[in-house]
Every structure is written in structure tokens, then in C-alpha cells.
CSV table of N, CA, C and O in Angstrom, one decimal:
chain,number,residue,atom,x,y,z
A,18,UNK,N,20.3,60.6,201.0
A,18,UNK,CA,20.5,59.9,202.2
A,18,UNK,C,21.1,58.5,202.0
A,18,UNK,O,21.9,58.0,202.9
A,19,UNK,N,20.7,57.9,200.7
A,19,UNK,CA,21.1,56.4,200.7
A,19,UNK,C,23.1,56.7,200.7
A,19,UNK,O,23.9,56.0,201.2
A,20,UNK,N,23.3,57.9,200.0
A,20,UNK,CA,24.7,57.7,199.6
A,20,UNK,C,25.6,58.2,201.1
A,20,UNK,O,26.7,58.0,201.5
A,21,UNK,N,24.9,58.7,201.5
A,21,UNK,CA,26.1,58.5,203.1
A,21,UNK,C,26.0,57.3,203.9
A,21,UNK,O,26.8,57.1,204.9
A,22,UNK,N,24.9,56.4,203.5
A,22,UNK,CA,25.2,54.6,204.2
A,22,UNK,C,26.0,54.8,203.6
A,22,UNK,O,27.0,55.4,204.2
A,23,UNK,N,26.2,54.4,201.9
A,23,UNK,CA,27.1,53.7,201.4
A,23,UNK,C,28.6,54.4,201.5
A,23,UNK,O,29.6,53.7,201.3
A,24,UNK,N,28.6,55.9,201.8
A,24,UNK,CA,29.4,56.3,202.3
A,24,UNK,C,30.5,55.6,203.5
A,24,UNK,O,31.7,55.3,203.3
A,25,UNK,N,29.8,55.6,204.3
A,25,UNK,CA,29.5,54.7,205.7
A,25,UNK,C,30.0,53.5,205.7
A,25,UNK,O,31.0,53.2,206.4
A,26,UNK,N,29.4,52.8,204.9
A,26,UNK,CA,29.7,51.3,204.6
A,26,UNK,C,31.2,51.0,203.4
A,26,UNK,O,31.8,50.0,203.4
A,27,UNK,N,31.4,51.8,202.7
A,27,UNK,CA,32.4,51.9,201.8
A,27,UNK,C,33.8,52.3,203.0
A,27,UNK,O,34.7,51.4,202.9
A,28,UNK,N,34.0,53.4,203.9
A,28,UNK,CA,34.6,53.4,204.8
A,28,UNK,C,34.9,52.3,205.6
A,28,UNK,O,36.0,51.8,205.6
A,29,UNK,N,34.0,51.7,206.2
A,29,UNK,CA,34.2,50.4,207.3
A,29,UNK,C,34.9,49.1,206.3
A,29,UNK,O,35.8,48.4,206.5
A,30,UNK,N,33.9,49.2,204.9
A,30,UNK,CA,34.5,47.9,203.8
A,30,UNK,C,36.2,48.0,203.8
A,30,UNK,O,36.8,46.9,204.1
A,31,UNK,N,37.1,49.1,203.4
A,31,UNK,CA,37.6,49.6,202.9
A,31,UNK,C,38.6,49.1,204.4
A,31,UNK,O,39.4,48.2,204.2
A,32,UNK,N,38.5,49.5,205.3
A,32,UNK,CA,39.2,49.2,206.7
A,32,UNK,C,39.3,47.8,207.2
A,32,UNK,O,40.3,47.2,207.7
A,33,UNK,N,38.2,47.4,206.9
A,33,UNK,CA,37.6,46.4,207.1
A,33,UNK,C,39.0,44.7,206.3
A,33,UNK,O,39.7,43.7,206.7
A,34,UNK,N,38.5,45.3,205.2
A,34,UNK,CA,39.5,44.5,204.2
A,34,UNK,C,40.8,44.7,204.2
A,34,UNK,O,41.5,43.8,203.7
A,35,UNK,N,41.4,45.6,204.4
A,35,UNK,CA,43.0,46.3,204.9
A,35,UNK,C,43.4,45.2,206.0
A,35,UNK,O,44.4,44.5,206.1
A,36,UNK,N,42.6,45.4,206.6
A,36,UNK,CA,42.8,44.7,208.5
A,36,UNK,C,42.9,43.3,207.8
A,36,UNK,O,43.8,42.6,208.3
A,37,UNK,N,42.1,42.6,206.9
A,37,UNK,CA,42.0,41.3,206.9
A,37,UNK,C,43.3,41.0,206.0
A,37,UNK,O,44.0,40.0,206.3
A,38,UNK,N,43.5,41.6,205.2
A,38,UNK,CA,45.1,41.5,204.3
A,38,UNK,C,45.9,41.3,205.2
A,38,UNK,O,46.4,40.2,205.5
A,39,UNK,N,46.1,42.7,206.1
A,39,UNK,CA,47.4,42.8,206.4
A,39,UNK,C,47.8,41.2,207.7
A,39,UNK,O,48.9,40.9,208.0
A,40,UNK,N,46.4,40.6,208.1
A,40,UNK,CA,46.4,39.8,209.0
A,40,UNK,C,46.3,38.3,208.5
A,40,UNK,O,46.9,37.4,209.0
A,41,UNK,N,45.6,38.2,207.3
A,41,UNK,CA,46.0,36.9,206.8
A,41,UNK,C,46.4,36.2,205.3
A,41,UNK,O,46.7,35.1,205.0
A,42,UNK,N,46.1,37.6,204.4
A,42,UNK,CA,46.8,37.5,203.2
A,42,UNK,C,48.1,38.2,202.6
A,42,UNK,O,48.6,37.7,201.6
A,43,UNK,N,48.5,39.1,203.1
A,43,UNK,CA,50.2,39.7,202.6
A,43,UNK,C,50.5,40.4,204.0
A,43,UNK,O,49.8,41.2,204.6
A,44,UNK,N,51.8,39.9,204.3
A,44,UNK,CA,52.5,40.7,205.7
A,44,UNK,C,52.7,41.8,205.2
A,44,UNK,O,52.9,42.1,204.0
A,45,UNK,N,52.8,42.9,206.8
A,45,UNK,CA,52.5,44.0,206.7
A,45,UNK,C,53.9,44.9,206.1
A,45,UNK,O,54.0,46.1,205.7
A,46,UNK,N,54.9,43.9,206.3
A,46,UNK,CA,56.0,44.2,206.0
A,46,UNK,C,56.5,43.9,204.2
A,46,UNK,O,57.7,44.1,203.8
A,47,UNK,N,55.4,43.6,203.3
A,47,UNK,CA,55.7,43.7,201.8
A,47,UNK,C,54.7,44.6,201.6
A,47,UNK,O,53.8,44.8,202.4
A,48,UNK,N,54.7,45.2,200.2
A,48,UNK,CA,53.9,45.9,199.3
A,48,UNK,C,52.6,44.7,199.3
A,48,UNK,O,52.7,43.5,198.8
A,49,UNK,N,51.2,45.5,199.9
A,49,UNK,CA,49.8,45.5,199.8
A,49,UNK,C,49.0,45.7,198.6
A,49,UNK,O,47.9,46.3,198.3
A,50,UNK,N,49.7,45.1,198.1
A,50,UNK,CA,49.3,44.9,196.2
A,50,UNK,C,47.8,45.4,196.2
A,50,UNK,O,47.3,46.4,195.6
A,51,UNK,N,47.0,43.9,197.4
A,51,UNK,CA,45.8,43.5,197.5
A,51,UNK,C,45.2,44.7,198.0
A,51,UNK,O,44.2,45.2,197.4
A,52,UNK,N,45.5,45.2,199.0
A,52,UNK,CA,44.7,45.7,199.3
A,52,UNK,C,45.1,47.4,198.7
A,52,UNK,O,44.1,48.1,199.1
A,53,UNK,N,45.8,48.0,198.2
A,53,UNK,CA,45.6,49.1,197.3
A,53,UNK,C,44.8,48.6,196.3
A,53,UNK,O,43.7,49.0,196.3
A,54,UNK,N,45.2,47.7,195.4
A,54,UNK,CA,43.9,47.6,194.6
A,54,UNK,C,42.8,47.1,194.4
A,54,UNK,O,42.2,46.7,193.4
A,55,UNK,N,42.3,47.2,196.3
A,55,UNK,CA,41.0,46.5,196.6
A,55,UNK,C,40.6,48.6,197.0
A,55,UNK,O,39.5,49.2,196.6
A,56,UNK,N,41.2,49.0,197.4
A,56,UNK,CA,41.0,50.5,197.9
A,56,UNK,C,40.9,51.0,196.7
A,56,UNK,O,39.7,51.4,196.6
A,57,UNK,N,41.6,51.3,195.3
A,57,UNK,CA,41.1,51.8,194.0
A,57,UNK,C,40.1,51.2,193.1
A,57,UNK,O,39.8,51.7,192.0
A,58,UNK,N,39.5,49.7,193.7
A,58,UNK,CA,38.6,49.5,193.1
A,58,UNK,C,37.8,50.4,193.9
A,58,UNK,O,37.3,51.3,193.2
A,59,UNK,N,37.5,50.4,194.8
A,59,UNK,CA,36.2,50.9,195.8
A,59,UNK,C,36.0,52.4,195.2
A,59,UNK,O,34.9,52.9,194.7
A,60,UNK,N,38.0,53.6,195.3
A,60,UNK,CA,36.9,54.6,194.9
A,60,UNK,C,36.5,55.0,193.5
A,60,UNK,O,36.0,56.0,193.0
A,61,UNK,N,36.9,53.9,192.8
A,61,UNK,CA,36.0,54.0,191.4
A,61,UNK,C,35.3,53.7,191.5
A,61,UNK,O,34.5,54.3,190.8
A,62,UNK,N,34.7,52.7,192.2
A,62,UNK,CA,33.2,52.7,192.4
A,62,UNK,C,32.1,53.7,192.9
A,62,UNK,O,31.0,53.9,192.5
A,63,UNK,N,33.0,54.4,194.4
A,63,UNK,CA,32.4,55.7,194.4
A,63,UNK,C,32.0,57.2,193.5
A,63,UNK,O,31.0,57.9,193.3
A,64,UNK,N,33.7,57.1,192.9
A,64,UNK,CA,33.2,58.0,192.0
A,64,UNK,C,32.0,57.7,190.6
A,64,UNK,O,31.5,58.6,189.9
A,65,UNK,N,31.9,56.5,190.5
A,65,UNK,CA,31.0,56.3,189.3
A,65,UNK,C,29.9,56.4,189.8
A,65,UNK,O,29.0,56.9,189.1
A,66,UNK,N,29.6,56.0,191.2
A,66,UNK,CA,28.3,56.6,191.6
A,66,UNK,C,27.7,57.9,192.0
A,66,UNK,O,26.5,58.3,192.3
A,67,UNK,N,28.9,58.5,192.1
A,67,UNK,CA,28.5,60.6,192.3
A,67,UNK,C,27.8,60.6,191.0
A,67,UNK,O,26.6,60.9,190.9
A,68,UNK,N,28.7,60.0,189.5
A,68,UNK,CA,28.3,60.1,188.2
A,68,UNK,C,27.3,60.1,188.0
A,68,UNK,O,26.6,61.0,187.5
A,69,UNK,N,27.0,58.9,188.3
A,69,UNK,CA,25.2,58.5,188.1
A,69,UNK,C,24.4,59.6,189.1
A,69,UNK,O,23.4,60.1,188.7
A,70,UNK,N,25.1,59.9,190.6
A,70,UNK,CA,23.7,60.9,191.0
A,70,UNK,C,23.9,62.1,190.2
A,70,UNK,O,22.9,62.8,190.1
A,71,UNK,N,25.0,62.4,189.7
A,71,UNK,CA,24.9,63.8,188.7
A,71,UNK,C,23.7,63.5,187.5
A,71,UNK,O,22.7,64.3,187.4
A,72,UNK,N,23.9,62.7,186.9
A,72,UNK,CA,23.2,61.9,185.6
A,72,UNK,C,21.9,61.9,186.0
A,72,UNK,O,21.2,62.1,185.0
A,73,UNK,N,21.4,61.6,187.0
A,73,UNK,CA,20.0,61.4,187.6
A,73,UNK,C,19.0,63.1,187.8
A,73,UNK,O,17.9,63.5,187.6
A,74,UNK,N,20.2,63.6,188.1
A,74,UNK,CA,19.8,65.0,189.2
A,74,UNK,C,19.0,65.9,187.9
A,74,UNK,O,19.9,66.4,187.1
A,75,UNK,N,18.0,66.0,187.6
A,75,UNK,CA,17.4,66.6,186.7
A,75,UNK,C,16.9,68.6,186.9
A,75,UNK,O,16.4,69.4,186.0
A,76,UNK,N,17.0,68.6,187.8
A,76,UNK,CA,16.8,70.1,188.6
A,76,UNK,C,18.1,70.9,188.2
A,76,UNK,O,18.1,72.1,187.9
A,77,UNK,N,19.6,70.0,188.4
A,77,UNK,CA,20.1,70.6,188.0
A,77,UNK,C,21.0,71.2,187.2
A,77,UNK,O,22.1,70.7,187.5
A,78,UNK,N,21.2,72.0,186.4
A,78,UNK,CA,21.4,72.5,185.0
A,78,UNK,C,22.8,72.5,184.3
A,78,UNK,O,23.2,72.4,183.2
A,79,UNK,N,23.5,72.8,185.5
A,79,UNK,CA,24.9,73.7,186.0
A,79,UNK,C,25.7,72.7,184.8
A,79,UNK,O,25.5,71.5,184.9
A,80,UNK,N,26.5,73.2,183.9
A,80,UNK,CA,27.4,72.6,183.0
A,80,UNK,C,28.2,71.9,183.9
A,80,UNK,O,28.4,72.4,185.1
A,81,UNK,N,28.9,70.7,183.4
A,81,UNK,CA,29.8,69.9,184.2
A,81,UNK,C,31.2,70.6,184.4
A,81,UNK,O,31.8,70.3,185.4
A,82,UNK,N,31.5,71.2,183.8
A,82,UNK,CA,32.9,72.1,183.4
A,82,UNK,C,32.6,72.9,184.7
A,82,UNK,O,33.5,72.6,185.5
A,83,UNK,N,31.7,73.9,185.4
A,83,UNK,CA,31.6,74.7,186.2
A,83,UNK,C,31.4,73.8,187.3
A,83,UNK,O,31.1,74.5,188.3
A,84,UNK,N,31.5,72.6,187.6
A,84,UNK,CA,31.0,72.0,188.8
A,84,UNK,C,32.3,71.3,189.5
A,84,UNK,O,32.7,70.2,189.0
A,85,UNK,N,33.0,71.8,190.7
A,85,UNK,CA,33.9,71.6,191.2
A,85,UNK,C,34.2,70.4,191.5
A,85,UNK,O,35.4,70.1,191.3
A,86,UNK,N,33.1,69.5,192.2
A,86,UNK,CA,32.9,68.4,193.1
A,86,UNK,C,33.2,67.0,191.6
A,86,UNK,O,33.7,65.9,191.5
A,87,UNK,N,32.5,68.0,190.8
A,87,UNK,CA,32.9,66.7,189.3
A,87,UNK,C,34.0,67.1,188.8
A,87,UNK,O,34.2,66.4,187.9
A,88,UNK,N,34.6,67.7,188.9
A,88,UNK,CA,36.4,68.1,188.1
A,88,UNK,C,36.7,67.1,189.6
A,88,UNK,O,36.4,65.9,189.4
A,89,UNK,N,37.0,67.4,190.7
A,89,UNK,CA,37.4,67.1,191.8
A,89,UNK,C,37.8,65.2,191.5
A,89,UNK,O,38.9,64.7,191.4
A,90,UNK,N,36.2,64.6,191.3
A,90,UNK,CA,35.7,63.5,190.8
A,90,UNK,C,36.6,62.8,190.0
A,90,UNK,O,37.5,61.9,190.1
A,91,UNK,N,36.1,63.6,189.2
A,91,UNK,CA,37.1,63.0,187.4
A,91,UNK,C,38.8,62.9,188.2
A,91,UNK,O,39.6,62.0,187.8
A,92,UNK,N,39.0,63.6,188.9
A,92,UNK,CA,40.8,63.7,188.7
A,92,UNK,C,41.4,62.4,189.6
A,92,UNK,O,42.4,61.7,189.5
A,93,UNK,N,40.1,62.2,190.9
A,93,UNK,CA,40.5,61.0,191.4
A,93,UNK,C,40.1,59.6,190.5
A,93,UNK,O,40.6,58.5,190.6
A,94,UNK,N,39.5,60.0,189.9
A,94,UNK,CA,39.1,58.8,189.0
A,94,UNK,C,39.9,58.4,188.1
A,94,UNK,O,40.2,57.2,188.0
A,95,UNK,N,40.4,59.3,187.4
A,95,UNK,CA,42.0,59.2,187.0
A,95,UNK,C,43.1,58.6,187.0
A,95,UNK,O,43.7,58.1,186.1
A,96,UNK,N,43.6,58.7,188.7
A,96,UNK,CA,44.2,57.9,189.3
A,96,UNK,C,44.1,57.1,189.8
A,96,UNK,O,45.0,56.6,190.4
A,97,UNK,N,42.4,56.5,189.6
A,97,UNK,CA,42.3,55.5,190.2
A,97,UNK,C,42.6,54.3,189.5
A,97,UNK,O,42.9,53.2,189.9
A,98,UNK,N,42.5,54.5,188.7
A,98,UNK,CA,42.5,53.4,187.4
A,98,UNK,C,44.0,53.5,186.9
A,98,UNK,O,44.7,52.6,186.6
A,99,UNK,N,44.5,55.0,187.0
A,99,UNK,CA,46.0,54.2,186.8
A,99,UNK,C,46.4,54.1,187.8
A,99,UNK,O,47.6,54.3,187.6
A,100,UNK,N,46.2,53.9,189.0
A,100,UNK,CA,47.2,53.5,190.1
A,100,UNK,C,46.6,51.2,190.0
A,100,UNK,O,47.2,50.2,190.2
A,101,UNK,N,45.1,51.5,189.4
A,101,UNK,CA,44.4,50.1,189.8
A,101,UNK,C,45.4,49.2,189.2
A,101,UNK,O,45.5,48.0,189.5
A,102,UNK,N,45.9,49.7,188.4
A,102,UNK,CA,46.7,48.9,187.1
A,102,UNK,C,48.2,48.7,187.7
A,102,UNK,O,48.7,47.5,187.7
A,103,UNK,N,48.8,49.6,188.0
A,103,UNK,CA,50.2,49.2,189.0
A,103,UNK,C,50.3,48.4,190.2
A,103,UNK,O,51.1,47.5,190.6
A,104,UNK,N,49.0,49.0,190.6
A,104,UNK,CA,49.0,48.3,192.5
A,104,UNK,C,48.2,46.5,192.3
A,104,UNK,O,48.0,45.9,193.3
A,105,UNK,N,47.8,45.9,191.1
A,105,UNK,CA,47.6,45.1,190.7
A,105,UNK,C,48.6,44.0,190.1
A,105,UNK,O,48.4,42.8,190.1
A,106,UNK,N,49.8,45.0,189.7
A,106,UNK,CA,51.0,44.2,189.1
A,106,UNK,C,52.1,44.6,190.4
A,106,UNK,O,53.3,44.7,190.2
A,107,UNK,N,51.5,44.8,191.8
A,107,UNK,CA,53.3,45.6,192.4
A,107,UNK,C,53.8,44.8,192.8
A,107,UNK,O,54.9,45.0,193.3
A,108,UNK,N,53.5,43.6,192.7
A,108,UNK,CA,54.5,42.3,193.8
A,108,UNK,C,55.5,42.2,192.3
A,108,UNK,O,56.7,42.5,192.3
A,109,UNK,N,54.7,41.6,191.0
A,109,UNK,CA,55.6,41.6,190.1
A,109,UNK,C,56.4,42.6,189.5
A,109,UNK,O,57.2,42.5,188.5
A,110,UNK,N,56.1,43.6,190.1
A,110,UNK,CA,57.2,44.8,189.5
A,110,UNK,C,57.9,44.9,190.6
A,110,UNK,O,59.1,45.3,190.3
A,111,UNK,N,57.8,44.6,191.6
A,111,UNK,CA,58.9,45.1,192.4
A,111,UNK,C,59.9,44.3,192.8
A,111,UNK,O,61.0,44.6,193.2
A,112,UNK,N,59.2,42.7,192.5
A,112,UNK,CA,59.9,41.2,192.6
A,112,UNK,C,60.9,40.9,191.3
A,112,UNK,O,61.9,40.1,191.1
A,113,UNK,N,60.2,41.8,190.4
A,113,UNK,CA,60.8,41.2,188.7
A,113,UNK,C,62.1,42.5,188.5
A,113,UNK,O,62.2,43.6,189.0
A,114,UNK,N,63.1,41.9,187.5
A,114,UNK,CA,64.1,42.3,187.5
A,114,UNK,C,63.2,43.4,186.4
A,114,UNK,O,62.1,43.2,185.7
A,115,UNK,N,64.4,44.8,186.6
A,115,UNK,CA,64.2,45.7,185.8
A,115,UNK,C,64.1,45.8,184.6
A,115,UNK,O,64.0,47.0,184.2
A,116,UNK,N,64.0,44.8,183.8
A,116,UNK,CA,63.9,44.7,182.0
A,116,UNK,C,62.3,45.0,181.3
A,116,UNK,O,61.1,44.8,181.7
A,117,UNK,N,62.9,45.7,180.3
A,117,UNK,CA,61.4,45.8,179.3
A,117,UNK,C,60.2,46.2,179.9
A,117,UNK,O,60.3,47.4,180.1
A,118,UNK,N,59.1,45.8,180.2
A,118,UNK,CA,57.8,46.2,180.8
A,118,UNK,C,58.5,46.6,182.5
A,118,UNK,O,58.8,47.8,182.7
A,119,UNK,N,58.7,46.0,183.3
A,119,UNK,CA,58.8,46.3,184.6
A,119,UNK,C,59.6,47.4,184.7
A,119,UNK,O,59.6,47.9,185.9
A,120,UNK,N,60.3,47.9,183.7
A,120,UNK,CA,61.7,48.9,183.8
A,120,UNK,C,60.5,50.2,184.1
A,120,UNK,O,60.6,50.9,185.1
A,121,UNK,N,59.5,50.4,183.4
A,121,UNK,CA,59.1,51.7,182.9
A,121,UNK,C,57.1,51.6,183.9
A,121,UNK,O,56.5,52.6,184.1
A,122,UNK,N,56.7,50.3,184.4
A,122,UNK,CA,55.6,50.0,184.7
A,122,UNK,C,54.9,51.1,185.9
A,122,UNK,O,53.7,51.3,186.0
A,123,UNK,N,56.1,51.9,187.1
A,123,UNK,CA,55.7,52.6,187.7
A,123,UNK,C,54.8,54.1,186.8
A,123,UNK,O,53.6,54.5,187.0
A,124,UNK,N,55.9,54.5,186.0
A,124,UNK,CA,55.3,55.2,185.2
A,124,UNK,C,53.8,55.7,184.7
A,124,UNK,O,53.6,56.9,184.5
A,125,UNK,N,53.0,54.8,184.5
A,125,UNK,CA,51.5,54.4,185.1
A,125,UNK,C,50.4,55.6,185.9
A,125,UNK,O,49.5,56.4,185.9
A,126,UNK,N,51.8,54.8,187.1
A,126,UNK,CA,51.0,55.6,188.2
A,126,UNK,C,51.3,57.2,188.5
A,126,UNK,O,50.5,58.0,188.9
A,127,UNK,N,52.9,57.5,188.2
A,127,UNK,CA,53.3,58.5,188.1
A,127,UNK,C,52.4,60.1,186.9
A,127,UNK,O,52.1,61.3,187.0
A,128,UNK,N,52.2,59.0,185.9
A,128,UNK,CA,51.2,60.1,185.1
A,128,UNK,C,50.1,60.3,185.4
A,128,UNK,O,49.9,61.5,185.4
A,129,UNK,N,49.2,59.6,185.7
A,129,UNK,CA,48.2,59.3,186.8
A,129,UNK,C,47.9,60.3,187.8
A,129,UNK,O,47.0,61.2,187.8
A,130,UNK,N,49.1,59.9,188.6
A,130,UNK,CA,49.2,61.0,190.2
A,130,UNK,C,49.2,62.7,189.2
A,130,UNK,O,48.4,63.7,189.5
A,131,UNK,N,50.1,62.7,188.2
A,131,UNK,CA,50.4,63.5,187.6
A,131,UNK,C,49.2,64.4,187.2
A,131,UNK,O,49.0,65.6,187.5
A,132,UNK,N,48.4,63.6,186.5
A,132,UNK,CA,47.4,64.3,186.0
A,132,UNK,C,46.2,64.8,187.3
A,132,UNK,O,45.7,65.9,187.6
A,133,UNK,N,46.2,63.6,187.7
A,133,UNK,CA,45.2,64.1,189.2
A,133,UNK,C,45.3,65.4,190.3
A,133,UNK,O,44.5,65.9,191.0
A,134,UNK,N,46.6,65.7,190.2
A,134,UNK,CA,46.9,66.8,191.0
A,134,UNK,C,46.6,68.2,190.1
A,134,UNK,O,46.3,69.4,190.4
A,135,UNK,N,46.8,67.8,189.1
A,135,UNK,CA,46.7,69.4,187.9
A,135,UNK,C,45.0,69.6,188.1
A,135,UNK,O,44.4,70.6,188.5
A,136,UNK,N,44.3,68.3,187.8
A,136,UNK,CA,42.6,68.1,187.5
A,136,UNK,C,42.2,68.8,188.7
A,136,UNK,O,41.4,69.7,188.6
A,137,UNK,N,42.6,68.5,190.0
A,137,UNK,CA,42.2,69.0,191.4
A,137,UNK,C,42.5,69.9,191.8
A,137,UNK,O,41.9,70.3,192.8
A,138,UNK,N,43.8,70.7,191.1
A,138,UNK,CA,43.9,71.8,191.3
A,138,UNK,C,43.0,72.9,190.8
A,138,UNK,O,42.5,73.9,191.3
A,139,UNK,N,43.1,72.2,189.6
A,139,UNK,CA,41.9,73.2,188.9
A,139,UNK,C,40.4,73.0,189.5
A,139,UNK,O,39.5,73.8,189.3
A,140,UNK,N,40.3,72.3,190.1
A,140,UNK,CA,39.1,71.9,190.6
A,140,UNK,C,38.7,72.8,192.1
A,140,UNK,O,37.6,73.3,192.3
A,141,UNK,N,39.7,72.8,193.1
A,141,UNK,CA,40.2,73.7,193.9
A,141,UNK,C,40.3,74.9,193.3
A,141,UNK,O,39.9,75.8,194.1
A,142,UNK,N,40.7,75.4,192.2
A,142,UNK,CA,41.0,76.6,191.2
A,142,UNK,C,39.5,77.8,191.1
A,142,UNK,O,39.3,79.1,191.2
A,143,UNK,N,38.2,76.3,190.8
A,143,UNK,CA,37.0,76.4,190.5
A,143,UNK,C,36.5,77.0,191.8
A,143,UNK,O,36.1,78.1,191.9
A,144,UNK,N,36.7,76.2,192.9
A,144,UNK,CA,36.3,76.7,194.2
A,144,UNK,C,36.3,78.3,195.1
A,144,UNK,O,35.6,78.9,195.8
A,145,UNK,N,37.6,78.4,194.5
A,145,UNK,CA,38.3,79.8,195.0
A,145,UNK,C,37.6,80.8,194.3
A,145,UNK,O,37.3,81.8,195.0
A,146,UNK,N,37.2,80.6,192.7
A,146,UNK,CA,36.7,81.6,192.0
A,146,UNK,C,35.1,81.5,192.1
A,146,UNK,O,34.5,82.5,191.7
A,147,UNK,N,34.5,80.7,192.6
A,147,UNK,CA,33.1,80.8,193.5
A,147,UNK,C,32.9,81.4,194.4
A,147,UNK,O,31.9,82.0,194.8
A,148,UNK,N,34.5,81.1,195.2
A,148,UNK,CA,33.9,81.7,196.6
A,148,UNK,C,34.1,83.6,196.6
A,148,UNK,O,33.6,84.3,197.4
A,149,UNK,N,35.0,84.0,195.6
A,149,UNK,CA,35.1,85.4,195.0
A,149,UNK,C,33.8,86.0,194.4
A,149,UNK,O,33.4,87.2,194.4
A,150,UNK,N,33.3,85.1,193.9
A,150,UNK,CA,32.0,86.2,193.2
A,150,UNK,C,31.1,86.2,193.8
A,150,UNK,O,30.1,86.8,193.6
């Protein structure tokens, strides 16, 4: 029960802080540095707390490999942290000339996105082959 407040409350935070960026810290018309990586902080924080209720849940048994909702998990989590890391440097990558680090910095996010869609596919993959047997 407690995790659908925070559910709840992570939604409205999450809106909440977008609205206040876009209104008095970065116009809506540049890259929202701030507030993407106020949004991948949050759902790493979400996801680390499914973790912990997994970690908690003693009833039940089910290997992590067979559990959809945790592949699903893991893949956004993935991306969250490499997107946290781009959307944290985007004013200077996109402000800074193409040399050296900034040439290749999107990249990050690109492997990231990369990996998260394969992880959730398979995760999606897991679902389909549940709902078959």
C-alpha cells in the first residue's frame, strides 16, 4: 500500500518540478538538462525501491531471471543512469564544440537506450511465454 503513495507522490514530484524548471529555471525553448536529470534521478530511485521490495519479499521464491517486472526493472535502470550522466552534461555538450569528450558524449545514452530496449524486450519476451503455458 505504502508504494502506490509513493507511487502517487513520485508522479505529482516528478510534474511538479518540470513545471517549476520550465517556469523559472531553464526556458522551455533549450534542452532541460535539469529537469531530465531530476526525472532519472527519481526513476532510479523507483526502481531501487521495487529492489528492496523484491529483497524483502520472503514468501517469494521465484528466481530473478524468471521474473518479468525485475528484467523489465533492471533495463529501465540501465538507462537511467546512462541517460543520468548525459542529461546532466546536455547544456555542455550541446553548447561545447564537437572536440574530444563532447564529440562522442551522446553515445552514453545511445548504448543505454540500446541496451534497455533489448533487456525489455526480453522482459516482454518473459511475459508472452507466461501467458502461453
Amino acid at each position: 500500500m505504502i508504494f502506490r503513495k509513493i507511487h502517487w507522490l513520485a508522479l505529482i514530484a516528478i510534474s511538479l518540478a518540470n513545471v517549476l524548471n520550465t517556469l523559472f529555471l531553464q526556458d522551455i525553448h533549450s534542452f532541460n538538462s535539469l529537469a531530465w536529470a531530476f526525472n532519472m534521478i527519481l526513476l532510479i530511485v523507483l526502481g531501487l525501491m521495487y529492489f528492496y521490495k523484491i529483497y524483502n519479499d520472503d514468501y517469494d521464491y521465484t528466481p530473478l531471471n524468471e521474473r518479468p517486472a525485475f528484467i523489465i526493472t533492471s533495463g529501465w535502470l540501465i538507462y537511467a543512469s546512462g541517460a543520468l550522466f548525459t542529461y546532466l552534461l546536455g547544456t555542455e555538450i550541446l553548447s561545447g564544440t564537437p572536440d574530444g569528450f563532447y564529440k562522442n558524449a551522446w553515445v552514453f545514452q545511445c548504448i543505454s537506450n540500446i541496451l534497455k530496449n533489448v533487456i525489455i524486450g526480453y522482459g516482454f519476451w518473459l511475459i508472452g511465454k507466461k501467458c502461453l503455458t
